[in-house]
Amino acid sequence: MPNLVPAAHQPGPGRSFRLVRKSFALACTLALVLPLAVSPASAQRSKLPLVRDAETEALLKDYAKPIFKVAGISNSEPQIILVNDKSFNAFVPDSRRMFINIGVLMEAEAPGEVIGVLAHETGHIAGRHLVRLRAAAANAQIMSVIGMIVGAGAAAAGAAAGSSDVAGGGGALIMGSGSVGKRSLLSYQRGEEAAADRAALKYLNATGQSARGMLRTFQRMSEQQMFTRKYADPYAQSHPMAQNRYNGLLNEAQKSKYFNQPDDYVLQYRHEQVRAKLFAFTSHPSATLRAYPRSDKSPAAQYARAIAAMKSRGKGAVKEIDALIRVQPNNPYYYELKGQALLEGGDPKRAIAPFRKALSYKPNEPQFLVWLGYALVAANVKSYLPEAERLLKKAIQRDPNSGVAYSQLAIAHGRQGERAEADLATAKGLMVTGDFLAAKRYAARAQKSLKRGSPAWLQADDIVAYNAPKLPNRR
């Protein structure tokens, strides 16, 4: 997916659950789709902190696949992207991308709660709310302009008549005109939110799943809003209040023959594993041990403690990770964790075997390809470099936005004496991070040593000629 990539100039992928900074271009009206803890508008001005983790992404894909199918968008399946934000939130900036805060997974106690969120966001995409939102935003802007003209006329009339009261009234109208348009748009958004909620119920029923998880989400949100609800202006909200959404859905949800359908136990197990993983990677090891004490013998708790150990002791945690592998010798994510512990512990040669084992179970997982390629490069053995180059290129084909893959590929080329290819790989990595000026410099340097008109030369030329779109600096 273009423009959403890890930083190419980073020294390596860091943790398996690594925080990567990415920037992307969004139309300014799309920032109005949902009120966000980290909004697309703020992402324009700075960076949106994203997370890559193969295990979590695979779980979300499995949650979403049946929903996308019944919604009729499986042929153009949107990419689900994790945001490093612990608040319970999600948003869709367009029909190709769905952003889910890690807080959704960390707060949700059951798969159905996350699936309900995915179903709701799918309702926005399938209902083409994002397309119609542009027209609604334009209408709101027109109303604001009309308010400005009327207000300016009133102020001028008041000044001509020497009436400060009239002039003051006109000024107030000018100041309030934006609010008129904003409220109109927010009302439109509230209608779309209700439509997305109804669509979510439809999708859940069509896939034989209960809506209880979605209702639990609204209950949680309602409890969080309890202290602000009394003073909130319902006409100044882009979403209906959570309690109203819950009340509006409850009767319809209970009519479904699947309402008491339990969550799939395999998905529940995977959900608990991912929750533990996210908690452990985003918390201090001591906090992880408090949340998952040694008295807790569940697989999720053991997973969390192994990650905490890795964060504390690096390759010294291999013993704990090996204990996980003995219980589940076919779990590729345990081998990934072991490889990571060894790689980050300064032993890349030993990291190669567990990464290779992880890849044997999921041979097309681009993040595993990057890990193995990285370990081969970090081992600093010249004979390993051709394989590392092949793996990294394969990873880029499957995930063209992996900045870490580009950075390691550049190192592999450089160590093989392929200076121009190294510069081009660096330029590509910088392009996907949004550092266009630096990318142009590397691409121009690569061009000097590449055969004019060759595919590599043309790729470098495209980068040199690229002009970044200018986005309005919205506040």
Short mmCIF file of C-alpha atoms in Angstrom, two decimals:
data_model
loop_
_atom_site.label_atom_id
_atom_site.label_comp_id
_atom_site.label_asym_id
_atom_site.label_seq_id
_atom_site.Cartn_x
_atom_site.Cartn_y
_atom_site.Cartn_z
CA MET A 1 0.00 0.00 0.00
CA PRO A 2 1.65 3.28 -1.11
CA ASN A 3 2.86 5.96 1.25
CA LEU A 4 2.53 3.96 4.48
CA VAL A 5 5.96 2.58 5.22
CA PRO A 6 8.58 2.15 7.92
CA ALA A 7 11.55 4.48 7.89
CA ALA A 8 14.10 3.28 5.36
CA HIS A 9 16.99 4.91 7.14
CA GLN A 10 16.44 3.07 10.41
CA PRO A 11 19.26 0.69 11.34
CA GLY A 12 16.87 -2.25 11.32
CA PRO A 13 13.36 -3.43 12.04
CA GLY A 14 13.87 -3.23 15.80
CA ARG A 15 11.23 -5.16 17.68
CA SER A 16 8.89 -7.53 15.90
CA PHE A 17 6.15 -5.27 17.16
CA ARG A 18 8.08 -2.22 16.09
CA LEU A 19 6.88 1.33 16.16
CA VAL A 20 7.38 2.88 12.75
CA ARG A 21 6.67 6.41 11.69
CA LYS A 22 4.89 6.93 8.39
CA SER A 23 3.35 9.84 6.61
CA PHE A 24 0.60 9.84 4.04
CA ALA A 25 -1.40 12.30 1.97
CA LEU A 26 -5.11 12.71 2.66
CA ALA A 27 -7.70 15.03 1.21
CA CYS A 28 -8.56 17.62 3.84
CA THR A 29 -12.25 16.74 3.80
CA LEU A 30 -11.49 13.16 4.74
CA ALA A 31 -10.20 14.37 8.08
CA LEU A 32 -13.85 14.94 8.94
CA VAL A 33 -14.87 11.30 8.59
CA LEU A 34 -14.45 10.43 12.26
CA PRO A 35 -13.25 12.21 15.39
CA LEU A 36 -9.89 10.61 16.05
CA ALA A 37 -7.43 10.34 18.87
CA VAL A 38 -4.86 10.64 16.08
CA SER A 39 -6.67 12.16 13.13
CA PRO A 40 -5.72 12.04 9.46
CA ALA A 41 -5.50 15.83 9.57
CA SER A 42 -2.85 15.66 12.28
CA ALA A 43 -1.07 13.00 10.24
CA GLN A 44 -0.72 15.54 7.46
CA ARG A 45 1.05 17.94 9.78
CA SER A 46 3.27 15.38 11.48
CA LYS A 47 3.42 11.60 11.40
CA LEU A 48 0.97 8.89 12.32
CA PRO A 49 2.65 6.25 14.53
CA LEU A 50 2.02 2.89 12.95
CA VAL A 51 2.82 -0.65 14.04
CA ARG A 52 3.78 -3.72 12.04
CA ASP A 53 3.27 -7.19 13.47
CA ALA A 54 2.60 -10.24 11.32
CA GLU A 55 0.63 -12.12 13.98
CA THR A 56 -1.71 -9.24 14.77
CA GLU A 57 -2.24 -8.40 11.11
CA ALA A 58 -3.06 -12.04 10.31
CA LEU A 59 -5.65 -12.14 13.09
CA LEU A 60 -7.33 -8.94 11.90
CA LYS A 61 -7.45 -10.27 8.34
CA ASP A 62 -9.17 -13.42 9.55
CA TYR A 63 -11.65 -11.33 11.54
CA ALA A 64 -12.41 -9.12 8.55
CA LYS A 65 -12.44 -11.59 5.66
CA PRO A 66 -16.04 -12.88 6.07
CA ILE A 67 -17.28 -9.34 6.77
CA PHE A 68 -15.65 -7.99 3.61
CA LYS A 69 -17.14 -10.85 1.61
CA VAL A 70 -20.78 -10.28 2.63
CA ALA A 71 -20.30 -6.51 2.26
CA GLY A 72 -19.24 -7.02 -1.34
CA ILE A 73 -15.79 -5.47 -1.03
CA SER A 74 -13.65 -8.62 -0.94
CA ASN A 75 -12.37 -8.03 -4.49
CA SER A 76 -10.93 -4.66 -3.43
CA GLU A 77 -10.20 -5.70 0.14
CA PRO A 78 -8.99 -2.72 2.18
CA GLN A 79 -5.71 -3.02 4.02
CA ILE A 80 -6.01 -3.01 7.80
CA ILE A 81 -3.31 -0.86 9.36
CA LEU A 82 -2.39 -0.78 13.04
CA VAL A 83 -1.98 2.56 14.80
CA ASN A 84 0.18 2.75 17.92
CA ASP A 85 -2.50 4.36 20.06
CA LYS A 86 -3.99 2.68 23.13
CA SER A 87 -7.35 4.45 22.86
CA PHE A 88 -10.33 2.48 21.54
CA ASN A 89 -10.75 3.89 18.04
CA ALA A 90 -10.74 3.13 14.32
CA PHE A 91 -11.24 5.10 11.12
CA VAL A 92 -11.34 4.78 7.35
CA PRO A 93 -9.77 7.63 5.33
CA ASP A 94 -10.69 6.03 1.99
CA SER A 95 -11.96 2.78 0.50
CA ARG A 96 -8.52 1.16 0.46
CA ARG A 97 -7.40 1.56 4.06
CA MET A 98 -8.80 0.85 7.48
CA PHE A 99 -6.87 2.09 10.52
CA ILE A 100 -7.31 0.28 13.83
CA ASN A 101 -5.79 1.54 17.07
CA ILE A 102 -4.01 -1.17 19.06
CA GLY A 103 -6.26 -0.06 21.93
CA VAL A 104 -9.16 -1.78 20.19
CA LEU A 105 -7.41 -5.14 20.51
CA MET A 106 -6.03 -4.44 23.96
CA GLU A 107 -9.37 -3.38 25.47
CA ALA A 108 -11.56 -5.94 23.73
CA GLU A 109 -12.01 -9.08 25.80
CA ALA A 110 -13.46 -11.15 22.98
CA PRO A 111 -13.08 -11.37 19.18
CA GLY A 112 -16.67 -10.22 18.65
CA GLU A 113 -15.84 -6.77 20.04
CA VAL A 114 -13.12 -6.24 17.43
CA ILE A 115 -15.21 -7.82 14.67
CA GLY A 116 -18.02 -5.38 15.50
CA VAL A 117 -15.60 -2.46 15.00
CA LEU A 118 -14.42 -3.89 11.68
CA ALA A 119 -18.03 -4.43 10.58
CA HIS A 120 -18.90 -0.82 11.43
CA GLU A 121 -15.95 0.57 9.47
CA THR A 122 -16.82 -1.75 6.59
CA GLY A 123 -20.28 -0.20 6.63
CA HIS A 124 -18.71 3.18 5.92
CA ILE A 125 -16.75 1.78 2.97
CA ALA A 126 -19.57 -0.30 1.47
CA GLY A 127 -22.03 2.55 1.99
CA ARG A 128 -19.73 4.91 0.08
CA HIS A 129 -19.96 7.39 2.94
CA LEU A 130 -16.50 8.69 2.17
CA VAL A 131 -17.51 9.67 -1.37
CA ARG A 132 -20.69 11.39 -0.23
CA LEU A 133 -18.87 13.09 2.61
CA ARG A 134 -17.02 15.31 0.15
CA ALA A 135 -20.32 16.70 -1.10
CA ALA A 136 -21.55 17.17 2.46
CA ALA A 137 -18.36 18.98 3.40
CA ALA A 138 -18.71 21.21 0.32
CA ASN A 139 -22.29 22.07 1.28
CA ALA A 140 -21.18 22.88 4.81
CA GLN A 141 -18.50 25.16 3.40
CA ILE A 142 -21.08 26.92 1.20
CA MET A 143 -23.27 27.53 4.26
CA SER A 144 -20.28 29.04 6.04
CA VAL A 145 -19.57 31.35 3.08
CA ILE A 146 -23.21 32.48 3.00
CA GLY A 147 -23.02 33.19 6.72
CA MET A 148 -19.87 35.24 6.20
CA ILE A 149 -21.51 37.34 3.43
CA VAL A 150 -24.65 37.99 5.48
CA GLY A 151 -22.60 38.82 8.54
CA ALA A 152 -20.34 41.18 6.64
CA GLY A 153 -23.39 42.95 5.20
CA ALA A 154 -24.90 43.37 8.66
CA ALA A 155 -21.66 44.77 10.00
CA ALA A 156 -21.36 47.24 7.11
CA ALA A 157 -24.98 48.37 7.58
CA GLY A 158 -24.40 48.85 11.29
CA ALA A 159 -21.27 50.88 10.71
CA ALA A 160 -23.04 53.09 8.16
CA ALA A 161 -25.89 53.70 10.61
CA GLY A 162 -23.49 54.39 13.44
CA SER A 163 -24.98 51.55 15.48
CA SER A 164 -22.43 49.65 17.48
CA ASP A 165 -25.09 47.13 18.52
CA VAL A 166 -25.86 46.22 14.92
CA ALA A 167 -22.19 46.11 14.02
CA GLY A 168 -21.51 43.91 17.01
CA GLY A 169 -24.33 41.61 15.98
CA GLY A 170 -22.91 41.30 12.51
CA GLY A 171 -19.53 40.41 13.89
CA ALA A 172 -21.08 37.69 16.04
CA LEU A 173 -22.81 36.30 12.99
CA ILE A 174 -19.51 36.19 11.13
CA MET A 175 -17.87 34.35 14.00
CA GLY A 176 -20.76 31.89 14.23
CA SER A 177 -21.17 31.16 10.54
CA GLY A 178 -18.58 28.41 10.58
CA SER A 179 -20.49 26.73 13.39
CA VAL A 180 -23.64 26.63 11.24
CA GLY A 181 -21.85 24.74 8.52
CA LYS A 182 -20.05 22.51 11.00
CA ARG A 183 -23.27 21.50 12.72
CA SER A 184 -24.85 20.67 9.39
CA LEU A 185 -21.96 18.37 8.53
CA LEU A 186 -21.90 16.79 11.97
CA SER A 187 -25.60 16.03 11.63
CA TYR A 188 -24.85 14.37 8.31
CA GLN A 189 -22.08 12.34 9.95
CA ARG A 190 -24.38 11.20 12.76
CA GLY A 191 -26.74 9.83 10.13
CA GLU A 192 -23.89 7.97 8.44
CA GLU A 193 -22.74 6.53 11.77
CA ALA A 194 -26.21 5.13 12.38
CA ALA A 195 -26.23 3.68 8.86
CA ALA A 196 -22.83 2.05 9.47
CA ASP A 197 -24.13 0.56 12.74
CA ARG A 198 -27.12 -0.96 10.93
CA ALA A 199 -24.87 -2.28 8.18
CA ALA A 200 -22.62 -3.89 10.81
CA LEU A 201 -25.62 -5.75 12.26
CA LYS A 202 -26.49 -6.97 8.80
CA TYR A 203 -22.96 -8.24 8.14
CA LEU A 204 -22.71 -10.00 11.49
CA ASN A 205 -26.02 -11.75 10.93
CA ALA A 206 -25.05 -12.75 7.39
CA THR A 207 -21.84 -14.33 8.68
CA GLY A 208 -23.56 -16.15 11.55
CA GLN A 209 -21.93 -14.04 14.25
CA SER A 210 -23.38 -12.42 17.35
CA ALA A 211 -23.66 -8.66 17.77
CA ARG A 212 -23.08 -8.94 21.52
CA GLY A 213 -19.47 -7.88 21.10
CA MET A 214 -20.49 -4.69 19.29
CA LEU A 215 -23.03 -3.96 22.02
CA ARG A 216 -20.35 -4.45 24.68
CA THR A 217 -18.24 -1.88 22.88
CA PHE A 218 -21.03 0.70 23.07
CA GLN A 219 -21.56 -0.14 26.74
CA ARG A 220 -17.89 0.54 27.43
CA MET A 221 -18.00 3.78 25.46
CA SER A 222 -21.16 4.83 27.30
CA GLU A 223 -19.47 4.29 30.65
CA GLN A 224 -16.53 6.42 29.51
CA GLN A 225 -18.93 9.16 28.39
CA MET A 226 -20.95 9.02 31.61
CA PHE A 227 -19.32 12.07 33.21
CA THR A 228 -19.36 14.18 30.03
CA ARG A 229 -22.76 13.17 28.68
CA LYS A 230 -24.63 15.58 30.98
CA TYR A 231 -22.83 18.61 29.54
CA ALA A 232 -22.33 17.44 25.95
CA ASP A 233 -24.15 19.25 23.16
CA PRO A 234 -25.71 16.41 21.12
CA TYR A 235 -25.77 18.68 18.07
CA ALA A 236 -22.04 19.28 18.25
CA GLN A 237 -21.10 15.60 18.10
CA SER A 238 -20.11 13.82 14.90
CA HIS A 239 -21.16 10.49 16.43
CA PRO A 240 -24.41 9.69 18.23
CA MET A 241 -23.84 9.25 21.96
CA ALA A 242 -22.82 5.68 22.76
CA GLN A 243 -25.85 4.99 24.96
CA ASN A 244 -28.18 6.09 22.14
CA ARG A 245 -26.36 3.81 19.72
CA TYR A 246 -26.64 0.92 22.16
CA ASN A 247 -30.37 1.53 22.66
CA GLY A 248 -30.94 1.77 18.93
CA LEU A 249 -29.20 -1.53 18.21
CA LEU A 250 -30.23 -3.71 21.14
CA ASN A 251 -33.69 -4.81 20.01
CA GLU A 252 -32.60 -5.47 16.44
CA ALA A 253 -29.52 -7.38 17.58
CA GLN A 254 -31.57 -9.60 19.91
CA LYS A 255 -33.82 -10.64 17.03
CA SER A 256 -30.93 -12.47 15.37
CA LYS A 257 -30.84 -16.24 15.84
CA TYR A 258 -27.07 -15.85 16.27
CA PHE A 259 -27.28 -13.42 19.21
CA ASN A 260 -26.24 -16.09 21.73
CA GLN A 261 -23.69 -17.63 19.39
CA PRO A 262 -20.38 -17.93 21.32
CA ASP A 263 -17.12 -16.65 19.91
CA ASP A 264 -15.02 -19.18 18.03
CA TYR A 265 -12.66 -20.72 20.61
CA VAL A 266 -9.70 -20.73 18.21
CA LEU A 267 -10.16 -17.03 17.50
CA GLN A 268 -10.56 -16.40 21.23
CA TYR A 269 -7.23 -18.13 21.89
CA ARG A 270 -5.49 -16.12 19.17
CA HIS A 271 -7.11 -12.94 20.44
CA GLU A 272 -5.75 -13.50 23.93
CA GLN A 273 -2.30 -14.19 22.53
CA VAL A 274 -2.31 -10.95 20.56
CA ARG A 275 -3.63 -8.92 23.51
CA ALA A 276 -0.81 -10.25 25.67
CA LYS A 277 1.73 -9.56 22.95
CA LEU A 278 0.60 -5.98 22.41
CA PHE A 279 0.57 -5.30 26.13
CA ALA A 280 4.04 -6.74 26.65
CA PHE A 281 5.60 -4.85 23.75
CA THR A 282 4.03 -1.52 24.72
CA SER A 283 4.57 -1.74 28.49
CA HIS A 284 7.52 -1.79 30.85
CA PRO A 285 8.53 -5.36 31.75
CA SER A 286 7.57 -4.79 35.37
CA ALA A 287 4.08 -3.70 34.29
CA THR A 288 3.80 -6.86 32.19
CA LEU A 289 4.74 -9.04 35.16
CA ARG A 290 2.09 -7.32 37.26
CA ALA A 291 -0.57 -7.85 34.61
CA TYR A 292 0.58 -11.43 33.88
CA PRO A 293 2.07 -12.76 37.16
CA ARG A 294 3.91 -16.07 37.26
CA SER A 295 0.92 -17.62 38.98
CA ASP A 296 -0.92 -17.22 35.66
CA LYS A 297 -0.05 -20.35 33.68
CA SER A 298 -2.15 -19.51 30.60
CA PRO A 299 -0.39 -19.53 27.20
CA ALA A 300 -1.08 -15.80 26.80
CA ALA A 301 0.56 -15.00 30.14
CA GLN A 302 3.62 -17.11 29.31
CA TYR A 303 3.86 -15.33 25.95
CA ALA A 304 3.71 -11.91 27.64
CA ARG A 305 6.38 -12.86 30.19
CA ALA A 306 8.68 -14.19 27.46
CA ILE A 307 8.40 -10.87 25.62
CA ALA A 308 9.07 -8.99 28.84
CA ALA A 309 12.14 -11.14 29.38
CA MET A 310 13.35 -10.39 25.85
CA LYS A 311 12.93 -6.67 26.44
CA SER A 312 14.92 -6.97 29.66
CA ARG A 313 17.61 -9.49 28.75
CA GLY A 314 17.67 -9.79 24.96
CA LYS A 315 19.08 -13.16 23.94
CA GLY A 316 19.09 -14.13 27.61
CA ALA A 317 15.35 -14.74 27.17
CA VAL A 318 15.86 -17.62 24.72
CA LYS A 319 15.21 -20.13 27.52
CA GLU A 320 11.70 -18.73 28.11
CA ILE A 321 11.00 -18.61 24.39
CA ASP A 322 12.19 -22.19 23.91
CA ALA A 323 9.69 -23.22 26.59
CA LEU A 324 6.93 -21.72 24.43
CA ILE A 325 8.22 -23.55 21.37
CA ARG A 326 8.22 -26.89 23.18
CA VAL A 327 4.51 -26.49 23.88
CA GLN A 328 3.68 -25.23 20.37
CA PRO A 329 6.46 -26.35 18.01
CA ASN A 330 4.45 -25.27 14.94
CA ASN A 331 3.86 -21.67 16.00
CA PRO A 332 5.82 -19.46 13.58
CA TYR A 333 5.50 -16.38 15.80
CA TYR A 334 7.43 -18.05 18.61
CA TYR A 335 10.32 -18.68 16.21
CA GLU A 336 10.06 -15.07 15.08
CA LEU A 337 10.35 -13.95 18.70
CA LYS A 338 13.37 -16.18 19.25
CA GLY A 339 15.09 -14.83 16.15
CA GLN A 340 14.37 -11.31 17.25
CA ALA A 341 15.82 -11.91 20.71
CA LEU A 342 19.02 -13.29 19.18
CA LEU A 343 19.30 -10.60 16.53
CA GLU A 344 18.74 -7.74 18.92
CA GLY A 345 20.99 -9.48 21.43
CA GLY A 346 23.89 -9.18 18.98
CA ASP A 347 23.92 -12.76 17.65
CA PRO A 348 22.57 -12.50 14.07
CA LYS A 349 24.11 -15.80 12.92
CA ARG A 350 22.09 -17.76 15.50
CA ALA A 351 19.00 -15.71 14.60
CA ILE A 352 19.04 -17.06 11.04
CA ALA A 353 17.78 -20.54 11.96
CA PRO A 354 14.65 -19.47 13.91
CA PHE A 355 13.74 -16.90 11.26
CA ARG A 356 14.15 -19.58 8.60
CA LYS A 357 11.92 -21.88 10.66
CA ALA A 358 9.23 -19.19 10.96
CA LEU A 359 9.38 -18.66 7.21
CA SER A 360 8.99 -22.39 6.57
CA TYR A 361 5.51 -22.20 8.15
CA LYS A 362 4.50 -18.98 6.39
CA PRO A 363 6.70 -18.75 3.29
CA ASN A 364 4.94 -15.71 1.85
CA GLU A 365 4.89 -13.55 4.97
CA PRO A 366 6.83 -10.42 3.96
CA GLN A 367 7.80 -9.52 7.51
CA PHE A 368 9.44 -12.93 7.98
CA LEU A 369 11.28 -12.43 4.69
CA VAL A 370 12.57 -9.10 5.96
CA TRP A 371 13.65 -10.59 9.30
CA LEU A 372 15.62 -13.38 7.63
CA GLY A 373 17.14 -11.01 5.09
CA TYR A 374 18.12 -8.65 7.89
CA ALA A 375 19.78 -11.45 9.90
CA LEU A 376 21.72 -12.61 6.83
CA VAL A 377 22.97 -9.06 6.21
CA ALA A 378 23.78 -8.47 9.89
CA ALA A 379 25.78 -11.72 10.03
CA ASN A 380 28.34 -9.91 7.84
CA VAL A 381 29.25 -13.01 5.84
CA LYS A 382 29.78 -12.20 2.16
CA SER A 383 28.42 -15.53 0.94
CA TYR A 384 25.09 -14.78 2.67
CA LEU A 385 24.51 -11.57 0.74
CA PRO A 386 23.02 -12.98 -2.51
CA GLU A 387 20.34 -14.85 -0.54
CA ALA A 388 19.67 -11.79 1.58
CA GLU A 389 19.23 -9.71 -1.57
CA ARG A 390 16.81 -12.26 -3.05
CA LEU A 391 14.72 -12.45 0.12
CA LEU A 392 14.54 -8.70 0.57
CA LYS A 393 13.49 -8.16 -3.05
CA LYS A 394 10.78 -10.80 -2.59
CA ALA A 395 9.62 -9.02 0.57
CA ILE A 396 9.41 -5.71 -1.29
CA GLN A 397 7.36 -7.31 -4.06
CA ARG A 398 4.81 -8.45 -1.47
CA ASP A 399 5.04 -5.33 0.71
CA PRO A 400 6.41 -2.46 -1.38
CA ASN A 401 6.24 -0.11 1.58
CA SER A 402 8.75 -1.85 3.84
CA GLY A 403 11.37 0.80 4.45
CA VAL A 404 13.43 -1.62 6.53
CA ALA A 405 13.59 -4.00 3.56
CA TYR A 406 14.92 -1.18 1.38
CA SER A 407 17.52 -0.16 3.97
CA GLN A 408 18.82 -3.72 4.35
CA LEU A 409 18.77 -4.21 0.59
CA ALA A 410 20.91 -1.09 0.23
CA ILE A 411 23.42 -2.53 2.70
CA ALA A 412 23.47 -5.85 0.82
CA HIS A 413 24.13 -4.07 -2.48
CA GLY A 414 26.79 -1.87 -0.94
CA ARG A 415 28.71 -4.80 0.54
CA GLN A 416 28.70 -6.45 -2.87
CA GLY A 417 30.21 -3.34 -4.43
CA GLU A 418 26.96 -2.32 -6.17
CA ARG A 419 27.05 1.36 -5.22
CA ALA A 420 24.46 2.62 -7.69
CA GLU A 421 21.97 -0.12 -6.75
CA ALA A 422 22.55 0.69 -3.07
CA ASP A 423 21.83 4.38 -3.70
CA LEU A 424 18.67 3.53 -5.63
CA ALA A 425 17.40 1.23 -2.86
CA THR A 426 18.09 3.97 -0.33
CA ALA A 427 16.23 6.48 -2.49
CA LYS A 428 13.20 4.20 -2.73
CA GLY A 429 13.16 3.69 1.00
CA LEU A 430 13.33 7.43 1.60
CA MET A 431 10.48 7.98 -0.86
CA VAL A 432 8.16 5.72 1.07
CA THR A 433 8.97 7.56 4.31
CA GLY A 434 8.16 10.89 2.68
CA ASP A 435 11.72 12.25 2.79
CA PHE A 436 11.56 13.34 -0.84
CA LEU A 437 14.52 15.72 -0.87
CA ALA A 438 16.94 13.11 0.45
CA ALA A 439 15.44 10.53 -1.92
CA LYS A 440 16.10 12.82 -4.88
CA ARG A 441 19.73 13.25 -3.85
CA TYR A 442 20.35 9.51 -3.67
CA ALA A 443 18.46 8.87 -6.91
CA ALA A 444 20.46 11.55 -8.75
CA ARG A 445 23.69 10.00 -7.48
CA ALA A 446 22.51 6.54 -8.59
CA GLN A 447 21.67 7.82 -12.07
CA LYS A 448 25.26 8.88 -12.67
CA SER A 449 26.42 5.25 -12.52
CA LEU A 450 23.39 3.53 -14.10
CA LYS A 451 22.98 2.85 -17.80
CA ARG A 452 20.79 5.54 -19.30
CA GLY A 453 17.36 4.18 -20.24
CA SER A 454 17.72 0.99 -18.17
CA PRO A 455 14.86 0.06 -15.80
CA ALA A 456 16.93 1.09 -12.77
CA TRP A 457 17.87 4.42 -14.41
CA LEU A 458 14.20 5.10 -15.21
CA GLN A 459 13.19 4.34 -11.63
CA ALA A 460 15.81 6.79 -10.38
CA ASP A 461 14.64 9.34 -12.93
CA ASP A 462 11.05 9.03 -11.69
CA ILE A 463 12.23 9.83 -8.17
CA VAL A 464 14.30 12.81 -9.33
CA ALA A 465 11.32 14.20 -11.27
CA TYR A 466 8.76 13.59 -8.52
CA ASN A 467 6.93 16.60 -7.10
CA ALA A 468 5.20 16.03 -3.77
CA PRO A 469 1.56 17.18 -3.57
CA LYS A 470 0.95 20.26 -1.47
CA LEU A 471 -1.65 19.78 1.22
CA PRO A 472 -3.37 22.55 3.12
CA ASN A 473 -2.06 23.05 6.64
CA ARG A 474 -5.33 22.42 8.47
CA ARG A 475 -5.62 22.94 12.20
#
